[in-house]
Short mmCIF file of C-alpha atoms and ligand atoms in Angstrom, two decimals:
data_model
loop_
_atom_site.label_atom_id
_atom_site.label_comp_id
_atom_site.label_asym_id
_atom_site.label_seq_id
_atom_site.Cartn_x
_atom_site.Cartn_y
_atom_site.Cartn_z
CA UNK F 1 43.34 -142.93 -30.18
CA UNK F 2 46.27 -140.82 -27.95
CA UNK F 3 45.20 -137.62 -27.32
CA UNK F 4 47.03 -134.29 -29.19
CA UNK F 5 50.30 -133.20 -27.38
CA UNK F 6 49.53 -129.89 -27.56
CA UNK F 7 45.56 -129.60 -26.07
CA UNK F 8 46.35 -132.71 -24.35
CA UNK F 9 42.29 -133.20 -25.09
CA UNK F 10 41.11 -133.93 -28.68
CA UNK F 11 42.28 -137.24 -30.77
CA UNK F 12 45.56 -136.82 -32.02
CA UNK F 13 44.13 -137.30 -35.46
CA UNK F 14 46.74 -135.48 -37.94
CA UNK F 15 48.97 -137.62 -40.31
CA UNK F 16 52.24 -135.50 -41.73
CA UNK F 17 52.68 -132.83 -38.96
CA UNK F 18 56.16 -130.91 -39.15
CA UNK F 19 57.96 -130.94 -35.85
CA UNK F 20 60.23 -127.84 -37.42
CA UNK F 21 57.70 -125.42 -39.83
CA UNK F 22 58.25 -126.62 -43.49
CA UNK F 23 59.79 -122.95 -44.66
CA UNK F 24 63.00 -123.72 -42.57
CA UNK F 25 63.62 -127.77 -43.51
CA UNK F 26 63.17 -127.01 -46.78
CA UNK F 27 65.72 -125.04 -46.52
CA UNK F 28 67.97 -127.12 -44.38
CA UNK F 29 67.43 -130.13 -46.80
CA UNK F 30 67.65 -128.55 -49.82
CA UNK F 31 65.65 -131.52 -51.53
CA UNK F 32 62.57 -130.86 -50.98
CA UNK F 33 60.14 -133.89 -50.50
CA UNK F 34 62.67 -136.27 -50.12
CA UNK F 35 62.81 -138.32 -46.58
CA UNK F 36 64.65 -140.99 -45.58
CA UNK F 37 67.34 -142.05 -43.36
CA UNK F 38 70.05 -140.39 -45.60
CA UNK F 39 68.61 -137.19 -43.96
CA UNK F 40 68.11 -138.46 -40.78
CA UNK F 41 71.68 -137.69 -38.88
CA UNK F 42 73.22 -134.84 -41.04
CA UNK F 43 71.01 -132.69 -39.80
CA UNK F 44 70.46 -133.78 -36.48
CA UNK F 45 73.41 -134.16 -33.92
CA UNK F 46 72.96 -136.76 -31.84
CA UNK F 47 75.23 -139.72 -30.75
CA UNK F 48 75.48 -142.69 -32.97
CA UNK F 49 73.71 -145.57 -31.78
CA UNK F 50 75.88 -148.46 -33.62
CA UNK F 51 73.43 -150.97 -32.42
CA UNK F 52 70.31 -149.84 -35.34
CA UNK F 53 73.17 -150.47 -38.44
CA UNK F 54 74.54 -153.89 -38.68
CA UNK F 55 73.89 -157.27 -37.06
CA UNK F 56 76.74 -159.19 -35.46
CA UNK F 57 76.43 -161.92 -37.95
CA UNK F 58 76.24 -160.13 -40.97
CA UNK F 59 79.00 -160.39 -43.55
CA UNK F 60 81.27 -157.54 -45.20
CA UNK F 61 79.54 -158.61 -49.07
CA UNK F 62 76.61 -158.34 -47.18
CA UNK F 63 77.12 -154.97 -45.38
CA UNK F 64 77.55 -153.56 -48.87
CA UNK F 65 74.99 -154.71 -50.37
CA UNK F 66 72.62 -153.81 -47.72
CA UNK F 67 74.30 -150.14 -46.85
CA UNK F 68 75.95 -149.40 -49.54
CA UNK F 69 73.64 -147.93 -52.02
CA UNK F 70 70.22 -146.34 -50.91
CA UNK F 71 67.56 -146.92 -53.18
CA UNK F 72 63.89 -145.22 -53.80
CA UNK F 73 62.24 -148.75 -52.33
CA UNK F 74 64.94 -147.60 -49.40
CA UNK F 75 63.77 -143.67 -49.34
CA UNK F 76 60.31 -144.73 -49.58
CA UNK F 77 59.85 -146.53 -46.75
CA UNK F 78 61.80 -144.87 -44.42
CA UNK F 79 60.23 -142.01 -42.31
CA UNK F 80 61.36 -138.84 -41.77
CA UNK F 81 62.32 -138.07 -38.35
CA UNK F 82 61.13 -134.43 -38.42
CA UNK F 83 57.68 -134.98 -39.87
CA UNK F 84 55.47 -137.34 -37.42
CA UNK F 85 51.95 -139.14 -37.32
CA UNK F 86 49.26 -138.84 -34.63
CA UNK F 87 50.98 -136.46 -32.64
CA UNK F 88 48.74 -132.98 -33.13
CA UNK F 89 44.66 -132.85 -33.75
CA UNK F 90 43.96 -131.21 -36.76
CA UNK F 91 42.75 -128.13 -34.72
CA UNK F 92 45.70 -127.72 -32.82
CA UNK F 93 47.93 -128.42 -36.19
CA UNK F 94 45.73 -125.54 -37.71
CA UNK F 95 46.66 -123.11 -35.11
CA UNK F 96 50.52 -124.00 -35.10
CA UNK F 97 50.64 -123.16 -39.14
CA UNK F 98 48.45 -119.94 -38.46
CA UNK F 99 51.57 -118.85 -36.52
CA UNK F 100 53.81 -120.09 -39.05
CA UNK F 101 52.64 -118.18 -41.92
CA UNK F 102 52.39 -115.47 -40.49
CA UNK F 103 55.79 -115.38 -39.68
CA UNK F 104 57.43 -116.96 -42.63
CA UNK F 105 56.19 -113.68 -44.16
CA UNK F 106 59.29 -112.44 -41.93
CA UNK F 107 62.18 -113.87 -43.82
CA UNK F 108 61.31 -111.57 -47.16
CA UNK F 109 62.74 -108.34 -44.83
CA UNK F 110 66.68 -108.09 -45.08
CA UNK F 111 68.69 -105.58 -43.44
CA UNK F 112 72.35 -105.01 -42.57
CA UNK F 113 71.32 -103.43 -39.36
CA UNK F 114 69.09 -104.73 -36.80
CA UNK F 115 65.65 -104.34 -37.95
CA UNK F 116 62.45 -105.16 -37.18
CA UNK F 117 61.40 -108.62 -38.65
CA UNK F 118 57.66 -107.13 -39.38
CA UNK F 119 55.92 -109.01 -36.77
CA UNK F 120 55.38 -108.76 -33.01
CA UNK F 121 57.30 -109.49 -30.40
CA UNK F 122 55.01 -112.19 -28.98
CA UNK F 123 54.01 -113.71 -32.83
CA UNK F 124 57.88 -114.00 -32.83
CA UNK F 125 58.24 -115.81 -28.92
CA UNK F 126 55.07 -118.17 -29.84
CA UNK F 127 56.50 -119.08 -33.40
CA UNK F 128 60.00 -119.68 -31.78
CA UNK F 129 58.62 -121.42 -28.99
CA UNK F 130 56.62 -124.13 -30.88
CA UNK F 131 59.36 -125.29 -32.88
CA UNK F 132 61.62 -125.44 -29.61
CA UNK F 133 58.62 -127.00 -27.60
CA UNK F 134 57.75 -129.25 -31.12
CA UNK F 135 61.47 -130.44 -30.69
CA UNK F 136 61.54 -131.21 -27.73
CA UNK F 137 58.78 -133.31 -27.22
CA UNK F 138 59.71 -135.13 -30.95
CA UNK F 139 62.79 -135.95 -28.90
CA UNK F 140 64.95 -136.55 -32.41
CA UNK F 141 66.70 -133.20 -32.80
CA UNK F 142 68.85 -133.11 -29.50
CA UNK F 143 66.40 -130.78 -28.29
CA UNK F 144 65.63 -131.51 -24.57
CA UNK F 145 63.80 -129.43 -22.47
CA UNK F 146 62.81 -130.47 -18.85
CA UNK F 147 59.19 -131.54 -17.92
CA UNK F 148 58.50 -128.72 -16.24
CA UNK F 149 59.49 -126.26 -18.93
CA UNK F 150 57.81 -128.51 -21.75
CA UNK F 151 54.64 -127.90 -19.81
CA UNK F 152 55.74 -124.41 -19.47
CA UNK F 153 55.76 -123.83 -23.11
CA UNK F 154 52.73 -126.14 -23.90
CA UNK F 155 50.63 -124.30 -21.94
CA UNK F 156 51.47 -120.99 -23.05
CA UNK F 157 51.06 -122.26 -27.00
CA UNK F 158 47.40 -124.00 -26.24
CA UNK F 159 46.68 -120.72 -24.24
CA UNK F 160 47.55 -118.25 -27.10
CA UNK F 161 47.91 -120.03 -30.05
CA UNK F 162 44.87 -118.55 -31.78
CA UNK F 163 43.00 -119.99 -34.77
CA UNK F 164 43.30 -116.83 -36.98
CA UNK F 165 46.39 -114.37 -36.47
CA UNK F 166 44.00 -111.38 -36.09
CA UNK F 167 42.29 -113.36 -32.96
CA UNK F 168 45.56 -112.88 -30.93
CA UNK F 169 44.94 -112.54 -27.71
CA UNK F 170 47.66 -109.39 -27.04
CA UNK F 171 45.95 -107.75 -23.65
CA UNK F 172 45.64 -111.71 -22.04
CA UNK F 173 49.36 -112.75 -23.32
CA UNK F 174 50.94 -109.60 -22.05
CA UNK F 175 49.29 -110.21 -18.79
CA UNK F 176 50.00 -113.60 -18.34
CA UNK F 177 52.53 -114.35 -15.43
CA UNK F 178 53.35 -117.89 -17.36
CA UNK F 179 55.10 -116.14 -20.28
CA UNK F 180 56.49 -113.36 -18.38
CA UNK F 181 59.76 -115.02 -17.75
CA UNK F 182 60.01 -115.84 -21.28
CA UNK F 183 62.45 -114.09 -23.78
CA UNK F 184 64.47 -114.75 -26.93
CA UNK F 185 67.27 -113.27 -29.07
CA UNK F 186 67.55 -113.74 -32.75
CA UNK F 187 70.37 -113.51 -35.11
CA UNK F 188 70.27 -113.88 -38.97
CA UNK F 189 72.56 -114.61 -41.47
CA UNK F 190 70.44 -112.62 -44.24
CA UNK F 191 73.21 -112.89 -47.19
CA UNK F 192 73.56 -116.51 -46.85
CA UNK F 193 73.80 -118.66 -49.61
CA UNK F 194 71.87 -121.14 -51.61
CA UNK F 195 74.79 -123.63 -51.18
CA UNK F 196 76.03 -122.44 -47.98
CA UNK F 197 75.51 -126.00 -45.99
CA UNK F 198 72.37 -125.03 -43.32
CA UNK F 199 72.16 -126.83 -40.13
CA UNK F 200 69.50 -127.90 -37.41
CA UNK F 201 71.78 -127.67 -34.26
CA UNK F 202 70.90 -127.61 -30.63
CA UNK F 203 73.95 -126.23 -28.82
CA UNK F 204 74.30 -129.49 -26.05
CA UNK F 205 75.80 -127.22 -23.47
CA UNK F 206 73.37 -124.44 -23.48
CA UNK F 207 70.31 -123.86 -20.94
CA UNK F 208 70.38 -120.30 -20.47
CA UNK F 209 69.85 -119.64 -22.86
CA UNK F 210 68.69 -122.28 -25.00
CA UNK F 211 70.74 -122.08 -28.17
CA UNK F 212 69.65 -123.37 -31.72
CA UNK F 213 71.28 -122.68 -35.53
CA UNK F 214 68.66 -123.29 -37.98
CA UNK F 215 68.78 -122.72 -40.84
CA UNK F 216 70.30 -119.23 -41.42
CA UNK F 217 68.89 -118.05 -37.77
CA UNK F 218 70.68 -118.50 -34.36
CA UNK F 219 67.72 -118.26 -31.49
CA UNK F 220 68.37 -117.89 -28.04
CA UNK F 221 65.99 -118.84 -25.50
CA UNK F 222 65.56 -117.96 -22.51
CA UNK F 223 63.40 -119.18 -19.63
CA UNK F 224 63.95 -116.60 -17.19
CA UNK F 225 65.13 -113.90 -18.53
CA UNK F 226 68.86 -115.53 -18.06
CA UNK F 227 71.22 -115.77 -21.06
CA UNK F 228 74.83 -116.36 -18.75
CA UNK F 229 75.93 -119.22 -20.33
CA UNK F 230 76.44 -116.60 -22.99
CA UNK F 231 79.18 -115.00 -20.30
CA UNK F 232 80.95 -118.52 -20.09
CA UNK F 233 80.52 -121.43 -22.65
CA UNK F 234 81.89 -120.44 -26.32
CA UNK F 235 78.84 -120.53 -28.90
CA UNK F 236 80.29 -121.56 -31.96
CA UNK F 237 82.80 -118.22 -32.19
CA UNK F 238 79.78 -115.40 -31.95
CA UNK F 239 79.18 -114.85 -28.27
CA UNK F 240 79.90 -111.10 -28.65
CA UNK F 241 77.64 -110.84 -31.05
CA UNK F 242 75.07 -112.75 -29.20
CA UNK F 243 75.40 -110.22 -26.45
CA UNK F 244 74.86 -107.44 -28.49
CA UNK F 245 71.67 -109.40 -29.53
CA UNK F 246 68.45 -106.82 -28.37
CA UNK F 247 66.34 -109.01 -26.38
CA UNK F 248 62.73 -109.82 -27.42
CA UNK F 249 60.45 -109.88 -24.94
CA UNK F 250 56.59 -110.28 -24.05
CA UNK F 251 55.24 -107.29 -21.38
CA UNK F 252 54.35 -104.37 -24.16
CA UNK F 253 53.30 -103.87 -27.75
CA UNK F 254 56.72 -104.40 -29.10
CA UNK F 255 57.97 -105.57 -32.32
CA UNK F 256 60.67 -108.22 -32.26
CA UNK F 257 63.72 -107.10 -33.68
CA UNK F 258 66.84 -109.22 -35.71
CA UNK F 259 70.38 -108.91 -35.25
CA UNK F 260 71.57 -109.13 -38.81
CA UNK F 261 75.45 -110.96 -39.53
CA UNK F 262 77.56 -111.75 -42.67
CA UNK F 263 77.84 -114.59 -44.40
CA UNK F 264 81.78 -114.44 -43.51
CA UNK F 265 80.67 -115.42 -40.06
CA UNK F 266 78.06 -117.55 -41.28
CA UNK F 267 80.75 -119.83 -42.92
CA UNK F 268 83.22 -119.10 -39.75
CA UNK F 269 79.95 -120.36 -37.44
CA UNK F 270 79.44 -123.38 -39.38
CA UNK F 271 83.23 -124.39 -39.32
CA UNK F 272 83.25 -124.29 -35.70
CA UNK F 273 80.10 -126.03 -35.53
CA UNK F 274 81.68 -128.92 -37.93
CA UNK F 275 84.27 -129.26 -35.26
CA UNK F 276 81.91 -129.94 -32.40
CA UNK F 277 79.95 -132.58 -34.80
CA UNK F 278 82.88 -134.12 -35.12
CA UNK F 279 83.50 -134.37 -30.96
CA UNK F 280 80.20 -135.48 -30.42
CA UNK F 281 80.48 -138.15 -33.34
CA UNK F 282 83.89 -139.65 -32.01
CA UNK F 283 82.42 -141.48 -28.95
CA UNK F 284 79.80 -143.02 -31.05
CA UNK F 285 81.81 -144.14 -34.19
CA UNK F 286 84.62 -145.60 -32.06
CA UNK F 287 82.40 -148.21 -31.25
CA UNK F 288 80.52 -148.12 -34.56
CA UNK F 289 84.06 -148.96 -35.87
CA UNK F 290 84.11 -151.87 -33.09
CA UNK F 291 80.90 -152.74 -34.21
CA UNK F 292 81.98 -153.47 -37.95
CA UNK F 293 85.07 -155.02 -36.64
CA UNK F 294 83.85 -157.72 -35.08
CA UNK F 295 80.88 -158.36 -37.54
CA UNK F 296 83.05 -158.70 -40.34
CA UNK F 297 84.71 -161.29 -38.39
CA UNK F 298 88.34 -159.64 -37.35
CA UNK F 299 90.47 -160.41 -34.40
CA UNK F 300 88.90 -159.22 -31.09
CA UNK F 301 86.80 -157.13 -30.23
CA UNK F 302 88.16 -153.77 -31.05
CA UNK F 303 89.22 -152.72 -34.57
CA UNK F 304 93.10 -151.74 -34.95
CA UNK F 305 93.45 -147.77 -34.49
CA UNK F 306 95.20 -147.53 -37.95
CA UNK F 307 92.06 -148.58 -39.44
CA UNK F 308 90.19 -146.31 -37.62
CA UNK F 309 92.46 -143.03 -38.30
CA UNK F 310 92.11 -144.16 -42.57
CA UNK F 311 88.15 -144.19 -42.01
CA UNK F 312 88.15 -140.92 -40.25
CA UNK F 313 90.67 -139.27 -42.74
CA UNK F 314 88.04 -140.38 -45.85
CA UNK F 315 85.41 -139.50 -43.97
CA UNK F 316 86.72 -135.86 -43.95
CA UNK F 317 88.26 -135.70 -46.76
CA UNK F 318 88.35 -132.55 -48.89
CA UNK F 319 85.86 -134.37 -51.89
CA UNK F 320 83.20 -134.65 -49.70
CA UNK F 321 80.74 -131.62 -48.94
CA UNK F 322 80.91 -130.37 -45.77
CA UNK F 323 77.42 -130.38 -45.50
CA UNK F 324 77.26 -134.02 -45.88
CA UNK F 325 80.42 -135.39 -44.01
CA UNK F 326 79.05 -136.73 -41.33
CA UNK F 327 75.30 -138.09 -42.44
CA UNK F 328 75.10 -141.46 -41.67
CA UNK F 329 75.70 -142.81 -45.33
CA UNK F 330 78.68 -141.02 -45.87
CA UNK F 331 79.73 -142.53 -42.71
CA UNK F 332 78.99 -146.20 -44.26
CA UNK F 333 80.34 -145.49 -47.10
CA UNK F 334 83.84 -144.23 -45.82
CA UNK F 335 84.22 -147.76 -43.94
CA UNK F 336 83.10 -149.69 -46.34
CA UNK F 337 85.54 -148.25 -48.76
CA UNK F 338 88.27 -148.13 -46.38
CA UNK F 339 87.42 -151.80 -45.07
CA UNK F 340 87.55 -152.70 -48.98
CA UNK F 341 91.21 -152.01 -49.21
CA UNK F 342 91.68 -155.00 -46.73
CA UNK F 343 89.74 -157.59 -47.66
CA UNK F 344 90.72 -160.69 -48.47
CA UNK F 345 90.03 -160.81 -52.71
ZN1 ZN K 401 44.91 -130.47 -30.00
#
């Protein structure tokens, strides 16, 4: 059997692990035990890859009845891209939801000033830096670290991830030279929502810091104590208040503190964040479009642009919720319905 990711010594023997702690995706999904590919993209930015939907021979009839509706036989055997197989051991898994409960106990304090979350500064960088590290070595979140920092951060988790909270080891961690370096800033939308559409989004043009909206919490990550990019890359319309962001940090017995925001710029956040989706989409559903084109047997090899522009304009039209715009049945289901209108009867 592969050996665990995170100990990199025991069988990797756990079935169902979370790559992002089950409090947050619940969240994020809103459905709660449902999995399946209808999940898979709206959640998770990455480029399309065309090549995965349709086969060049297959027919428009066909394309509809195969994409068109998703069924429970569809859902059931389809596997979530967050929640993985024979990654973790079970001790390992163990110690990663010791550091989860504890601080999912965090999210029941609110305040409209910053506050203190409740937990400890280093609970707080170890919980944040598992689900980075967990994403990043999942690789299906947009999340990617380099190999050197991935070891970085699996080191420090298989170091001080303890098996009980109380068996913390605070005198070794805040001693440690290998977590040092490491520091984080936290922002929370406390008054967000039920329906408010969440979001698992790794800012692509972020390293320092590392920047990721989950959920109803913006994290910033830094490696070495560097958050610049903050100085000259827009993050989604908050960089000032990013900046006024305390910084958590490892070195002393502090507790890790939360920069509270509205849900006014919760809703502004996500609208900006919409718009990059949207960017980062356009590259891959050009050819997508292509990809349709010529399997549905038209002219050439590139669908007419008027085609394209209808698809797009469905596709974000005002019906649709703008939480689910751009998940990848929506996006099937806009061409299809577009591609409708044209065929021959
Ligand atoms: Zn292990």
């Amino acid at each position: 059997m592969v050996k665990c990711k995170l100990c990199n010594a025991k069988d990797a023997d756990k079935k169902g692990s979370h790559i992002v702690p089950h409090f947050l995706l619940k969240r994020i999904e809103n459905i709660e035990g449902k999995t399946g590919r209808d999940y898979e993209l709206g959640f998770t930015i990455e480029k399309l890859n065309a090549k995965s939907y349709f086969g060049r021979s297959v027919q428009p009839e066909k394309l509809e009845e195969t994409y068109g509706e998703i069924t429970d036989a569809d859902i059931a055997k389809n596997k979530h891209p967050l929640i993985v197989d024979n990654i973790f051991c079970s001790e390992c898994e163990s110690r990663l939801a010791t550091i989860e409960s504890k601080y999912a106990e965090t999210t029941k304090t609110t305040n409209t000033k910053d506050y203190e979350s409740g937990v400890s500064s280093i609970i707080g960088l170890l919980f944040w830096a598992s689900v980075i590290w967990r994403m990043s070595i999942n690789g299906k979140s947009g999340v990617k670290l380099t190999e050197e920092q991935n070891e970085k951060l699996r080191q420090t988790l298989d170091c001080f991830l303890p098996d009980k909270i109380e068996e913390i080891d605070k005198k070794g961690i805040n001693e440690n030279g290998l977590v040092k370096s490491l520091s984080y800033k936290i922002l929370r939308s406390c008054d967000c929502k039920d329906d408010d559409a969440k979001w698992l989004f790794f800012h692509p043009e972020f390293n320092n810091p590392l920047c990721l909206l989950i959920d109803e919490y913006v994290v910033c990550f830094s490696f070495d104590d560097n958050f610049k990019d903050i100085d000259s890359k827009d993050c989604l319309g908050i960089n000032e208040m990013i900046k006024q962001a305390p910084i958590n940090k490892i070195g002393s017995d502090s507790n890790e503190i939360v920069k509270p925001f509205d849900n006014v710029t919760y809703k502004k956040m996500a609208s900006s964040l919409l718009k990059i989706i949207q960017e980062v989409y356009l590259g891959g559903l050009d050819e997508f479009f292509d990809m349709v084109h010529v399997a549905s047997g038209g002219k050439g090899k590139t669908m007419p642009s008027e085609l394209k522009t209808e698809i797009m304009a469905e596709l974000t039209s005002e019906e649709k919720k703008t939480g689910r715009k751009f998940t990848q049945e929506e996006i099937k289901k806009s061409t299809m319905k577009v591609m409708k209108r044209y065929a021959p009867k």
